[in-house]
Amino acid sequence: MSTVRSTLTDENRDITAGALQGALVDLLDLSLIGKQAHWNIYGKHFRSLHLQLDETVSTARNAADTVAERAIAIGVSADGRASTIAADSSVPKIEAGQIADTEVVSLFIEAYTAIISNMRERIDATDTADPVTQDILISITAELEKQSWMFQAELG
Amino acid sequence: MSTVRSTLTDENRDITAGALQGALVDLLDLSLIGKQAHWNIYGKHFRSLHLQLDETVSTARNAADTVAERAIAIGVSADGRASTIAADSSVPKIEAGQIADTEVVSLFIEAYTAIISNMRERIDATDTADPVTQDILISITAELEKQSWMFQAELG
Amino acid sequence: MSTVRSTLTDENRDITAGALQGALVDLLDLSLIGKQAHWNIYGKHFRSLHLQLDETVSTARNAADTVAERAIAIGVSADGRASTIAADSSVPKIEAGQIADTEVVSLFIEAYTAIISNMRERIDATDTADPVTQDILISITAELEKQSWMFQAELG
Amino acid sequence: MSTVRSTLTDENRDITAGALQGALVDLLDLSLIGKQAHWNIYGKHFRSLHLQLDETVSTARNAADTVAERAIAIGVSADGRASTIAADSSVPKIEAGQIADTEVVSLFIEAYTAIISNMRERIDATDTADPVTQDILISITAELEKQSWMFQAELG
Amino acid sequence: MSTVRSTLTDENRDITAGALQGALVDLLDLSLIGKQAHWNIYGKHFRSLHLQLDETVSTARNAADTVAERAIAIGVSADGRASTIAADSSVPKIEAGQIADTEVVSLFIEAYTAIISNMRERIDATDTADPVTQDILISITAELEKQSWMFQAELG
Amino acid sequence: MSTVRSTLTDENRDITAGALQGALVDLLDLSLIGKQAHWNIYGKHFRSLHLQLDETVSTARNAADTVAERAIAIGVSADGRASTIAADSSVPKIEAGQIADTEVVSLFIEAYTAIISNMRERIDATDTADPVTQDILISITAELEKQSWMFQAELG
Amino acid sequence: MSTVRSTLTDENRDITAGALQGALVDLLDLSLIGKQAHWNIYGKHFRSLHLQLDETVSTARNAADTVAERAIAIGVSADGRASTIAADSSVPKIEAGQIADTEVVSLFIEAYTAIISNMRERIDATDTADPVTQDILISITAELEKQSWMFQAELG
Amino acid sequence: MSTVRSTLTDENRDITAGALQGALVDLLDLSLIGKQAHWNIYGKHFRSLHLQLDETVSTARNAADTVAERAIAIGVSADGRASTIAADSSVPKIEAGQIADTEVVSLFIEAYTAIISNMRERIDATDTADPVTQDILISITAELEKQSWMFQAELG
Amino acid sequence: MSTVRSTLTDENRDITAGALQGALVDLLDLSLIGKQAHWNIYGKHFRSLHLQLDETVSTARNAADTVAERAIAIGVSADGRASTIAADSSVPKIEAGQIADTEVVSLFIEAYTAIISNMRERIDATDTADPVTQDILISITAELEKQSWMFQAELG
Amino acid sequence: MSTVRSTLTDENRDITAGALQGALVDLLDLSLIGKQAHWNIYGKHFRSLHLQLDETVSTARNAADTVAERAIAIGVSADGRASTIAADSSVPKIEAGQIADTEVVSLFIEAYTAIISNMRERIDATDTADPVTQDILISITAELEKQSWMFQAELG
Amino acid sequence: MSTVRSTLTDENRDITAGALQGALVDLLDLSLIGKQAHWNIYGKHFRSLHLQLDETVSTARNAADTVAERAIAIGVSADGRASTIAADSSVPKIEAGQIADTEVVSLFIEAYTAIISNMRERIDATDTADPVTQDILISITAELEKQSWMFQAELG
Amino acid sequence: MSTVRSTLTDENRDITAGALQGALVDLLDLSLIGKQAHWNIYGKHFRSLHLQLDETVSTARNAADTVAERAIAIGVSADGRASTIAADSSVPKIEAGQIADTEVVSLFIEAYTAIISNMRERIDATDTADPVTQDILISITAELEKQSWMFQAELG
């Protein structure tokens, strides 16, 4: 139940809500593992990746905010609690402790690949359900694919 | 094991590491429930609290970054993963779904009270173990106690 | 007749021009009633709504500028004169004189609902006629739906 | 009736309110025809006048805001709705459709002349009624007369 | 006695000096009670008023600086010491201790009313004595009357 | 061959790559002739067009950067070398030497018309191949059509 | 003869024009001797006065610009040529060559005194002729009297 | 009685509250005499000290704000009214009227000496009572001792 | 006689001083006629030239400041008084009163041509006398020749 | 033929024009291959070089603009079209397709070496022909040699 | 002997002065070797370390300024002359000439380790002597330990 | 031996390297004694000179960075270590301890005189050896001679 009247039909609202909640969880988890690696990374490329990861975090946080507020705007709530992220995220797990720079690159290529694949499905899912939401998901995906390239380019 | 040689004795490093890891988890959880409420809040005071909660989030994120990097600097790693936050946080849980503005005020008074109480203990614990870390914890606590006042003042 | 050669067929240009002129009038009227309420509002929530309404006005003015210049760019003129707004706007009327804060919230929920409903039709209408214009209308609608949520959330 | 107690006598308040409401309507109409010409203008001097008209709009909007808030501050309401502007403005009408750059210059010289003439009367009217309001009207008139010169200088 | 030669006759200088010294004391006291309320306020509207009061303080401090420097410029000294404010201010007293938000609104409406009434007399007094000083007092009064409206509008 | 794994099928990647490479060459050439005219222009409208052309250049450079990086992100390389631009651009040639202001206006209307026509085809081509790329091309086209209007409006 | 139609009667325009032209010449000369002293000054207080004189110059240049543009706006021309300044300025002459800091202070007290005395007459002269111009002259005089105090205060 | 629950024991809260209230009164008085001297000073070093005193005022105002909000945050109220400052300040009195630059230097050395001595006691008093408050007092004292040096260095 | 010991021989100092004083007078006169035209210009290109002339003035003022301070730095004084400018400037005279836009263009081409010719001689004169001064004169000439082009390009 | 009268003799103008046109083509090509590498680079040092190359591009673009406008200012035209760059550039060619980070470093060392060698000749050529142009070429060469060092330092 | 009266006992002042003078010399030397390496470094990680070393320098310079001014504020002088640094610094020496990136990392880890060890002793030494100075040393040490981690993390 | 290939002949490189290394040492020493005086100065002109000396330091640091990086760019290393400065600087020594304002002025006139004299020789030495380096030295000398004047002007 929501204080906001949806401008969508119930069916379209449910489809769109599912896409947005999924994106929210993935993006928040990306922001958390981005910081986790930002802190625990070491290796000859430490400084460059330490800075690059803050761009990952910044993009992920802004995108998460956008999709969460979009969910509210179409009449559903958003769930970005730690336990929900821990349970529902499709982002690969990161081990505790220090992590070498080469491992960071591999890990984030995997993470971006997983999220982008889901985002592509969410873009398809919202095509007829809500073109306004779809446009938001497309913009976020463009940015994620750009960042994904930058990690892949570092594989050497 | 860490790439950073600690300037502390092993015992002092362990005490300090415990205080920092505890603070990290609490502050990250505060930033997540801050956003959760920022999105799902409703009520006559929606706009004012919506903005106030972004200050909560901003402070919590910056403080979390500071304590995590302090942990690395003393020769331990930092753990800010979603599952760790979900398991270890001392911040009271927030329900999923929409949340009324009056409930938000009560909830955050509770949350600040819990974190501040822990921060006070961490200040004591690091007094002899590491005055540099203690000084960082004191500054964060000052800011948390200021924000806690602002929510208490809204009880009316 | 226009000095600008349209990149659209005559039929698509006419469909698109209709959507843009309709959006222009609605957005300009939203900016005018936004200021009207910004000035004449009173009540316990005066200050918060006084500021929120300036965001309404700012968004509406910028969006109106965008759609008017888009109309010119596809080879038609734009009509944003007071008499045209008074005659053609689909935004609910606002009474002269002072207006209570609670009435302001209701009034703007009604206004956003009316405009958004029209914008959704314009998005459909331009789907095949001109995807470039459609993309502009989608972005404006996303912002309007976000602001609409914020007034609905204040209903309490 | 107003929530604000006037610091003026009833007679002085009524005189002052009349001057302010008249100025408000003229300035809002100036901002609307400023944008109308900004969009629909063409001719060799398009770009220069397109930019100059945005200064007209910006000045008119700010001045309108100032006089409307002054009206509220002396205990009356302000009316800046589209229908009121359409009915009461003393600014010459502008035709719909494209408009040549030379016509724009003539039209705005006429518009400034009409408004300035009214502003001069409003300055006289408020001389004893309310020197605080008069000072505001004087500042706005100085700016309008400066902009009027700039259009006249372009007559060649 | 002053190091600055006045450009006014002795009589006009004395009249003007009286108006400026009176304004100085009132404005400094407004800045002090503005901060007093900014700190000690509580209630559901805490945050909004907490911020609004800082605008009160900022305006009062700048205006006090302007009138004090104007006094020196016409060849007299300015007295803004705590004991002078405590003795001469025409601003209503504020009680020590916490203060509810609704009381704050009432108190500041009273305070603005008292100061504005005095400012109006000072504007009259300096009309022939010194039009340069009068113009300064008029500008300050315009700002005070605007802020006074904003507190009155919150009475609901 | 690329270090970046495409998220598209081979066929869709090839279609999209073609659209992006075509856009890149056109936009880079637009930036080069924009500067060429910016330097060599003369005539009564010199200054206004000299400034307007720098906006052409700035938009073209940013858009070129965006489409080139998009090409890399979908797993192909980008070719923006002088010889490639000279060989493949669909932008009309500009003569060496000084160029009159009226000629500049005609030339750039022609240039924008040619590029926009190609961009419209690229938007169609990527509709099913890659909606993320399509969205980028739509945004660039909106900006190009706006700038095209501004040169057409100057024909007088 | 002017391209700008005056909003004043011929008599009032002539009175106002005289006041503005007089102010223009004085202010431009103040800006020139301000720079002359800024360059040639020496003495223990060199640096402080070197900086203070740039504030003199900055104020004088801005005020000169304002009064010259006001002259044009009321339908007369403005004359700020070197020969006119040399012939008509009422500012005391400054000797060529180096100048001691104490002499600078005396010289500028004299210069401000002369200009302010003239400005006071111009304020009187324009009182009924043109209140809009008068308001401009009053603001400039307030600033000149403030700067005059600062030089007088340095006499010790 | 306070709306804020203190995180300190009653005894520690009372000790800390005393230190903060004392600091508040001293700092506010410093800001008032800083402005008093800023306005009424004369002498060869007028300009340099006029500017230096504004730094005194700015530091004192910010520090006062910090200690007052800290008092509220630990559960007591703050008293910064003119009559309280006049009665309780430990800052030496300043005479009304003009004041020579050399006297200003002596006076502020005295004022800083008195306040710093009290601040040192307050640092000691809060050592065990509240290390968070102590840290705030230490930072303010560091800044006051720096400014005190700058006045002492001017004794020549 | 100067308080500054020159780093040049007497002969080189005299040659350099002559070049700098000549440049100073020309540049100050350029700044004065730049403003004269900025105010009194009219014609279809009013706005564009009005703005362009302010760039002329800004460059001339900054360059004048640079050469005057260079003169002091090599041990001579600088003379930038109105009477000196009126007597010694090599810039062509400008008539009083309104001036058409086409005349402004011709006049400033003439003015730049005259000054640049002198600057070229000053560059030669200082070649062996003082390479530091020469470098300053070269930079100023580069800027003057660029601005001269822009007026010549407007001849059409 | 040019609308700008040269301040140089025909012979000096031709020598200078040759130097400037040569520099223009080299700098524009540097900006194009800078972007080409910025996009297509990969390898462990991707991010650092990706950013460094944007500094290459930014410097090259600004320097190209400066030399082109200098050419116009001395009375010749500038040719920066794609076909001219492709034909006349002395910068080594870059292959199409992806390019490894180590190759990028080698390639740009070669490119800078070639351009700097030409720039040194151009500095010599303009020594007597036009010292103003020479000074511009010297400044650009200083920056190019600095950037060249930074690529050479990365050879390891 | 000092113009500043210390707020400390002679014994505490001497202890504190020793800690501050030691810190000053170490920090200034760190800033000098930071620049030395910033200039002479080479290797594959040149650019990243070149930038990182400027952060080292910036931190060291600001911290040196803070401790030197703190020394003056407690009534002693500060000695930061080259010969003093050369004689008293505890920072390891750096060889003249070029230096490889890997050597730079080792060298600065050594340098930070030495300085931090001394800073820790200075924190202990000032604990009872002067808590205000101690707080300054603690803040600087926190920053040094953070930068030390970043070099250690690059060891790979 | 250097990683950077010089664009100069061996002889010219050695001459240029000598000039740059000499300038580096002088400028770094100027920055160190600038700070030394900035901290230890006292006297009636303390504040003005305290600020002026920070401009000395800022200029010296930037110039030192420029000449050191120029040395690397021509293929030699730069030596700015404390022991090198202590051994090779041509700047007069400054005594430890407090220093009166009048002594500071004399000392810095002496210091600037010594450095400028050396810079003039370095300008001559690099005239044929490397005009690019010479241009850099000329710009720095211009700034040093300007600052030298400002200290000389304070001799009174």
PDB file of C-alpha atoms in Angstrom, chain K residues 1-154:
ATOM      1  CA  MET K   1      63.073  35.687  24.228  1.00  0.00           C
ATOM      2  CA  SER K   2      59.706  36.237  22.619  1.00  0.00           C
ATOM      3  CA  THR K   3      57.109  38.967  22.178  1.00  0.00           C
ATOM      4  CA  VAL K   4      54.450  36.376  22.993  1.00  0.00           C
ATOM      5  CA  ARG K   5      53.664  35.552  26.601  1.00  0.00           C
ATOM      6  CA  SER K   6      53.313  31.784  26.929  1.00  0.00           C
ATOM      7  CA  THR K   7      50.208  30.323  28.545  1.00  0.00           C
ATOM      8  CA  LEU K   8      52.365  27.403  29.669  1.00  0.00           C
ATOM      9  CA  THR K   9      54.806  26.988  32.518  1.00  0.00           C
ATOM     10  CA  ASP K  10      58.453  27.294  31.493  1.00  0.00           C
ATOM     11  CA  GLU K  11      58.972  23.563  31.756  1.00  0.00           C
ATOM     12  CA  ASN K  12      55.896  22.680  29.741  1.00  0.00           C
ATOM     13  CA  ARG K  13      56.770  25.339  27.194  1.00  0.00           C
ATOM     14  CA  ASP K  14      60.250  23.852  26.718  1.00  0.00           C
ATOM     15  CA  ILE K  15      58.936  20.312  26.313  1.00  0.00           C
ATOM     16  CA  THR K  16      56.305  21.467  23.872  1.00  0.00           C
ATOM     17  CA  ALA K  17      58.743  23.673  21.970  1.00  0.00           C
ATOM     18  CA  GLY K  18      61.064  20.720  21.507  1.00  0.00           C
ATOM     19  CA  ALA K  19      58.282  18.569  20.096  1.00  0.00           C
ATOM     20  CA  LEU K  20      57.162  21.316  17.723  1.00  0.00           C
ATOM     21  CA  GLN K  21      60.642  22.211  16.468  1.00  0.00           C
ATOM     22  CA  GLY K  22      61.375  18.541  15.818  1.00  0.00           C
ATOM     23  CA  ALA K  23      58.126  18.125  13.909  1.00  0.00           C
ATOM     24  CA  LEU K  24      58.788  21.285  11.911  1.00  0.00           C
ATOM     25  CA  VAL K  25      62.166  20.100  10.664  1.00  0.00           C
ATOM     26  CA  ASP K  26      60.883  16.642   9.761  1.00  0.00           C
ATOM     27  CA  LEU K  27      57.858  17.995   7.913  1.00  0.00           C
ATOM     28  CA  LEU K  28      59.842  20.596   5.943  1.00  0.00           C
ATOM     29  CA  ASP K  29      62.353  17.928   4.925  1.00  0.00           C
ATOM     30  CA  LEU K  30      59.486  15.661   3.877  1.00  0.00           C
ATOM     31  CA  SER K  31      58.167  18.486   1.672  1.00  0.00           C
ATOM     32  CA  LEU K  32      61.622  18.968   0.089  1.00  0.00           C
ATOM     33  CA  ILE K  33      62.296  15.300  -0.656  1.00  0.00           C
ATOM     34  CA  GLY K  34      58.682  15.013  -1.832  1.00  0.00           C
ATOM     35  CA  LYS K  35      59.391  17.607  -4.505  1.00  0.00           C
ATOM     36  CA  GLN K  36      62.828  16.093  -5.224  1.00  0.00           C
ATOM     37  CA  ALA K  37      61.184  12.760  -6.049  1.00  0.00           C
ATOM     38  CA  HIS K  38      58.235  14.441  -7.827  1.00  0.00           C
ATOM     39  CA  TRP K  39      60.764  15.887 -10.297  1.00  0.00           C
ATOM     40  CA  ASN K  40      63.331  13.128 -10.708  1.00  0.00           C
ATOM     41  CA  ILE K  41      61.169  10.026 -10.703  1.00  0.00           C
ATOM     42  CA  TYR K  42      60.883   7.705 -13.730  1.00  0.00           C
ATOM     43  CA  GLY K  43      59.385   4.289 -14.431  1.00  0.00           C
ATOM     44  CA  LYS K  44      56.128   2.719 -15.529  1.00  0.00           C
ATOM     45  CA  HIS K  45      54.287   4.208 -12.539  1.00  0.00           C
ATOM     46  CA  PHE K  46      55.740   7.690 -13.085  1.00  0.00           C
ATOM     47  CA  ARG K  47      52.502   9.596 -13.515  1.00  0.00           C
ATOM     48  CA  SER K  48      50.630   8.081 -10.584  1.00  0.00           C
ATOM     49  CA  LEU K  49      53.529   8.629  -8.161  1.00  0.00           C
ATOM     50  CA  HIS K  50      54.289  12.080  -9.590  1.00  0.00           C
ATOM     51  CA  LEU K  51      50.754  13.095  -8.577  1.00  0.00           C
ATOM     52  CA  GLN K  52      50.819  11.215  -5.255  1.00  0.00           C
ATOM     53  CA  LEU K  53      54.037  12.975  -4.240  1.00  0.00           C
ATOM     54  CA  ASP K  54      52.373  16.356  -4.694  1.00  0.00           C
ATOM     55  CA  GLU K  55      49.872  15.294  -2.050  1.00  0.00           C
ATOM     56  CA  THR K  56      52.781  14.377   0.197  1.00  0.00           C
ATOM     57  CA  VAL K  57      54.257  17.840  -0.356  1.00  0.00           C
ATOM     58  CA  SER K  58      50.984  19.661   0.142  1.00  0.00           C
ATOM     59  CA  THR K  59      50.248  17.864   3.430  1.00  0.00           C
ATOM     60  CA  ALA K  60      53.800  18.360   4.684  1.00  0.00           C
ATOM     61  CA  ARG K  61      53.816  22.091   3.896  1.00  0.00           C
ATOM     62  CA  ASN K  62      50.475  22.730   5.588  1.00  0.00           C
ATOM     63  CA  ALA K  63      51.442  20.701   8.632  1.00  0.00           C
ATOM     64  CA  ALA K  64      54.812  22.509   8.873  1.00  0.00           C
ATOM     65  CA  ASP K  65      53.009  25.855   8.781  1.00  0.00           C
ATOM     66  CA  THR K  66      50.669  24.728  11.546  1.00  0.00           C
ATOM     67  CA  VAL K  67      53.397  23.518  13.904  1.00  0.00           C
ATOM     68  CA  ALA K  68      55.604  26.564  13.290  1.00  0.00           C
ATOM     69  CA  GLU K  69      52.755  28.973  14.069  1.00  0.00           C
ATOM     70  CA  ARG K  70      51.898  26.871  17.126  1.00  0.00           C
ATOM     71  CA  ALA K  71      55.490  27.316  18.346  1.00  0.00           C
ATOM     72  CA  ILE K  72      55.205  31.097  18.043  1.00  0.00           C
ATOM     73  CA  ALA K  73      51.827  31.019  19.775  1.00  0.00           C
ATOM     74  CA  ILE K  74      53.295  29.343  22.871  1.00  0.00           C
ATOM     75  CA  GLY K  75      56.092  31.903  23.074  1.00  0.00           C
ATOM     76  CA  VAL K  76      59.090  30.443  21.253  1.00  0.00           C
ATOM     77  CA  SER K  77      60.498  30.959  17.779  1.00  0.00           C
ATOM     78  CA  ALA K  78      60.524  28.447  14.920  1.00  0.00           C
ATOM     79  CA  ASP K  79      63.546  27.471  12.859  1.00  0.00           C
ATOM     80  CA  GLY K  80      62.877  26.212   9.365  1.00  0.00           C
ATOM     81  CA  ARG K  81      66.033  27.324   7.552  1.00  0.00           C
ATOM     82  CA  ALA K  82      67.729  25.073   4.995  1.00  0.00           C
ATOM     83  CA  SER K  83      70.824  24.611   7.144  1.00  0.00           C
ATOM     84  CA  THR K  84      68.704  23.630  10.156  1.00  0.00           C
ATOM     85  CA  ILE K  85      66.758  21.112   8.107  1.00  0.00           C
ATOM     86  CA  ALA K  86      69.980  19.709   6.633  1.00  0.00           C
ATOM     87  CA  ALA K  87      71.465  19.336  10.121  1.00  0.00           C
ATOM     88  CA  ASP K  88      68.514  18.178  12.242  1.00  0.00           C
ATOM     89  CA  SER K  89      66.093  16.223  10.079  1.00  0.00           C
ATOM     90  CA  SER K  90      65.391  12.600  10.999  1.00  0.00           C
ATOM     91  CA  VAL K  91      64.179  11.841   7.491  1.00  0.00           C
ATOM     92  CA  PRO K  92      66.413   9.418   5.506  1.00  0.00           C
ATOM     93  CA  LYS K  93      68.580  11.065   2.833  1.00  0.00           C
ATOM     94  CA  ILE K  94      67.668  10.878  -0.852  1.00  0.00           C
ATOM     95  CA  GLU K  95      70.379  10.590  -3.532  1.00  0.00           C
ATOM     96  CA  ALA K  96      70.762  13.269  -6.191  1.00  0.00           C
ATOM     97  CA  GLY K  97      69.776  12.427  -9.765  1.00  0.00           C
ATOM     98  CA  GLN K  98      67.053  10.377 -11.343  1.00  0.00           C
ATOM     99  CA  ILE K  99      65.251   7.856  -9.205  1.00  0.00           C
ATOM    100  CA  ALA K 100      63.223   4.813 -10.245  1.00  0.00           C
ATOM    101  CA  ASP K 101      59.546   4.536  -9.214  1.00  0.00           C
ATOM    102  CA  THR K 102      60.099   1.398  -7.150  1.00  0.00           C
ATOM    103  CA  GLU K 103      62.892   3.117  -5.223  1.00  0.00           C
ATOM    104  CA  VAL K 104      60.607   6.068  -4.575  1.00  0.00           C
ATOM    105  CA  VAL K 105      58.034   3.822  -2.938  1.00  0.00           C
ATOM    106  CA  SER K 106      60.633   2.212  -0.663  1.00  0.00           C
ATOM    107  CA  LEU K 107      62.205   5.518   0.212  1.00  0.00           C
ATOM    108  CA  PHE K 108      58.951   7.168   1.235  1.00  0.00           C
ATOM    109  CA  ILE K 109      57.818   4.178   3.294  1.00  0.00           C
ATOM    110  CA  GLU K 110      61.103   4.579   5.193  1.00  0.00           C
ATOM    111  CA  ALA K 111      60.632   8.330   5.479  1.00  0.00           C
ATOM    112  CA  TYR K 112      57.062   8.096   6.779  1.00  0.00           C
ATOM    113  CA  THR K 113      58.057   5.337   9.203  1.00  0.00           C
ATOM    114  CA  ALA K 114      60.819   7.496  10.686  1.00  0.00           C
ATOM    115  CA  ILE K 115      58.683  10.617  11.009  1.00  0.00           C
ATOM    116  CA  ILE K 116      55.633   8.790  12.407  1.00  0.00           C
ATOM    117  CA  SER K 117      57.792   7.110  15.044  1.00  0.00           C
ATOM    118  CA  ASN K 118      59.021  10.548  16.138  1.00  0.00           C
ATOM    119  CA  MET K 119      55.524  12.013  16.019  1.00  0.00           C
ATOM    120  CA  ARG K 120      54.267   9.249  18.320  1.00  0.00           C
ATOM    121  CA  GLU K 121      56.957  10.231  20.837  1.00  0.00           C
ATOM    122  CA  ARG K 122      56.017  13.897  20.516  1.00  0.00           C
ATOM    123  CA  ILE K 123      52.358  13.011  21.184  1.00  0.00           C
ATOM    124  CA  ASP K 124      53.419  11.263  24.379  1.00  0.00           C
ATOM    125  CA  ALA K 125      55.744  14.107  25.390  1.00  0.00           C
ATOM    126  CA  THR K 126      53.065  16.784  25.125  1.00  0.00           C
ATOM    127  CA  ASP K 127      50.306  14.777  26.827  1.00  0.00           C
ATOM    128  CA  THR K 128      50.557  16.647  30.098  1.00  0.00           C
ATOM    129  CA  ALA K 129      52.706  19.538  28.894  1.00  0.00           C
ATOM    130  CA  ASP K 130      50.137  21.009  26.499  1.00  0.00           C
ATOM    131  CA  PRO K 131      46.985  19.168  25.378  1.00  0.00           C
ATOM    132  CA  VAL K 132      46.316  21.866  22.753  1.00  0.00           C
ATOM    133  CA  THR K 133      49.616  21.153  21.015  1.00  0.00           C
ATOM    134  CA  GLN K 134      49.099  17.414  21.466  1.00  0.00           C
ATOM    135  CA  ASP K 135      45.777  17.597  19.618  1.00  0.00           C
ATOM    136  CA  ILE K 136      47.524  19.312  16.679  1.00  0.00           C
ATOM    137  CA  LEU K 137      50.236  16.619  16.591  1.00  0.00           C
ATOM    138  CA  ILE K 138      47.606  13.865  16.708  1.00  0.00           C
ATOM    139  CA  SER K 139      45.770  15.256  13.682  1.00  0.00           C
ATOM    140  CA  ILE K 140      48.984  15.508  11.675  1.00  0.00           C
ATOM    141  CA  THR K 141      49.987  11.967  12.639  1.00  0.00           C
ATOM    142  CA  ALA K 142      46.621  10.603  11.501  1.00  0.00           C
ATOM    143  CA  GLU K 143      47.197  12.118   8.078  1.00  0.00           C
ATOM    144  CA  LEU K 144      50.816  10.874   7.897  1.00  0.00           C
ATOM    145  CA  GLU K 145      49.782   7.337   8.811  1.00  0.00           C
ATOM    146  CA  LYS K 146      47.121   7.406   6.099  1.00  0.00           C
ATOM    147  CA  GLN K 147      49.656   8.493   3.469  1.00  0.00           C
ATOM    148  CA  SER K 148      52.155   5.920   4.755  1.00  0.00           C
ATOM    149  CA  TRP K 149      49.566   3.172   4.154  1.00  0.00           C
ATOM    150  CA  MET K 150      49.130   4.303   0.552  1.00  0.00           C
ATOM    151  CA  PHE K 151      52.824   3.913  -0.223  1.00  0.00           C
ATOM    152  CA  GLN K 152      52.974   0.541   1.591  1.00  0.00           C
ATOM    153  CA  ALA K 153      49.944  -0.665  -0.387  1.00  0.00           C
ATOM    154  CA  GLU K 154      51.891  -0.030  -3.580  1.00  0.00           C
TER     155      GLU K 154
END
